[in-house]
Amino acid sequence: MRAFTSSPVRIALAAAAAGALVASAFVAAPAVATPVPVVKADDPKLTFTVALNYDRAGLLASARAISTPGGPAYRNFLTVKEVAAEFGASAQDRESLRKTVTKLGMTVRFSPTGMTAQLTAPATTWTQLYGMEPALSPSDPWVIVLYIDPKTGAFLPTPTALGKHVRLVFPTTTILPPPTTRTSPRDATPQAAEVELPSNEGTPFGPGLDCLSADVIDGDKVFAYSPNQINTAYGTGALHDRGLRGAGVRIANLASGYAPTEAYSDYAARCFGYGEPTIRFTGGPGVPGPLTLDSEDAELEANLDVQVIAGVVPAAERIDYVEVAPGIRYLNFVQAIDVVATKLTPIPDVITTSFGACEPALRPYASHRPVTADHFALLAVLGVTALAASGDGGSSSCSQFTADAPADQRMQAVEYPASSPWVTGVGGTRIALGAGNTRVGEYAWNDTVVIPAAGASTGGPSLNARPWYQRPVTADDRRLVPDVAAHASELPGWSVALGASGKSVLGATGTSAAAPFVAANLALIAAAERKAGRGPLGFINPLLYSLASNPTVYKRAFYDITEGNTQRFIEAACCDATKGYDQVTGLGALTYDQLIKVIPKPGSGRG
């Protein structure tokens, strides 16, 4: 899972990067009751997202009713136009905001959802509104602009001039460079191992064995699974045999700061014998084209996501890829969801994301969490299933994988947005295969037991309150993570093509593989449901927990993982795999050719 959170640091304005910000652009101004804009010729314009005064209670009630099996509103989804009319800010509120910001020298663009708007103004206008200069956080090649309290690091409160017209302002934006494409090669390097590593015992491997790089082959031992093997083990192959190979699938991957290389995906498809995917890129605000951090981690992340999806939906017309600019995670997802809801046609049935942040790192921005949660609830109302990787830091997600991490990084913590009540958090397992690629066993993912610097699935209690659908599995008052799980181990790993023209097929690892795999399988099922006239699945957690409460269905459609743990540090330990739900693998792994047989029909009406 890609997890990086900016840590704003006040720096000299004259040293601002990217050339778009200059020292004269930011002029300190005292706080005044009625700000008067001071516009300079060299002022760069900054665009901030604001949350409007939408009907939050009505939206959440509708999302719950639409997502809960057995009720009349179940899977009776709304359109964006209907959402805006029923829950969005009123026409009067929007006009009032327009008049106010026009007087301040701003322009406004309203989202069709009726939930947010974008306000654009010269930098000095924003500085006067906030009564102080912004902080700049360079994140090569971007510059993140934030209005934050220098003592607490929290966002400044919404300016008085805007307060009665909006719910809040996200006072941060990102200055981006021109579009670039990462072309630098990545060559596989064999990794020495001091212990005997579990190898791929499944057979047959299927197409692609001759494409594997040296670091995943040692004599007759192979340390990576092929897509064919993983698909067979989880029932995906059985769905393919039924003709569900991706026709009609609508799926989108959300990312921040990284984009896939189509040549790599095409090479992987040719190696492993599935269709070369068409990737439709859509950028969020200020992202004109695919942009990738100049790092191997970013390159791996983007290509792993897309290649895992492509292996599950080989006949899909396309895979949508949405990239937003790096920044504070809450705003990232508001922007990404707005793109999904208003720019992707048709709207996806399923979205998946592998980027996020340790929850404690987001505490300074907690006032913005409800608006982000509301946007995930918006997806539920629209019929979109949202999934997120739970993280790779074990029971202490803030640990950054270092054994000597300081105490404040050794706390028990989970990742956002997998911890959102409106998202399906996907944890990790280690699956072992045998003849016919059947499952011999499946265990909690914790590669640190064998390789201390490796990863482990993240799970545990979150900062969010327990959602209604988790009441049957916990008396805790906290939202527990994850909800389900799939293979994430590098013992063996997932096959992913990188390097020059994709000709280095590595054994990849992480919940960044598990989440898109689960998502792609749910997209196959959603496409079949829509073809049958029943519509997509929508937010799936209430259904999963309802199905798991039936012992017969649970045994049929889930694989309960009862062995292993995800402990990284003793003081942060929480999670042992047990019978039924646990904070390691959630409800367990799904068996997709069986899950499709127990999906209930939509309700009879809105109710």
mmCIF file of C-alpha atoms in Angstrom, residues 3 17 84 201 212 292 327 370 448:
data_model
loop_
_atom_site.group_PDB
_atom_site.id
_atom_site.type_symbol
_atom_site.label_atom_id
_atom_site.label_comp_id
_atom_site.label_asym_id
_atom_site.label_seq_id
_atom_site.Cartn_x
_atom_site.Cartn_y
_atom_site.Cartn_z
ATOM 1 C CA ALA A 3 1.036 5.541 2.300
ATOM 2 C CA ALA A 17 9.715 25.349 -5.989
ATOM 3 C CA ALA A 84 -28.009 17.018 -5.774
ATOM 4 C CA GLU A 201 3.991 -25.315 -4.881
ATOM 5 C CA LEU A 212 9.871 -14.232 -14.631
ATOM 6 C CA THR A 292 4.462 9.849 -11.275
ATOM 7 C CA GLY A 327 -1.676 16.389 -0.409
ATOM 8 C CA PRO A 370 -16.766 13.952 8.154
ATOM 9 C CA THR A 448 8.154 -10.251 9.154
#
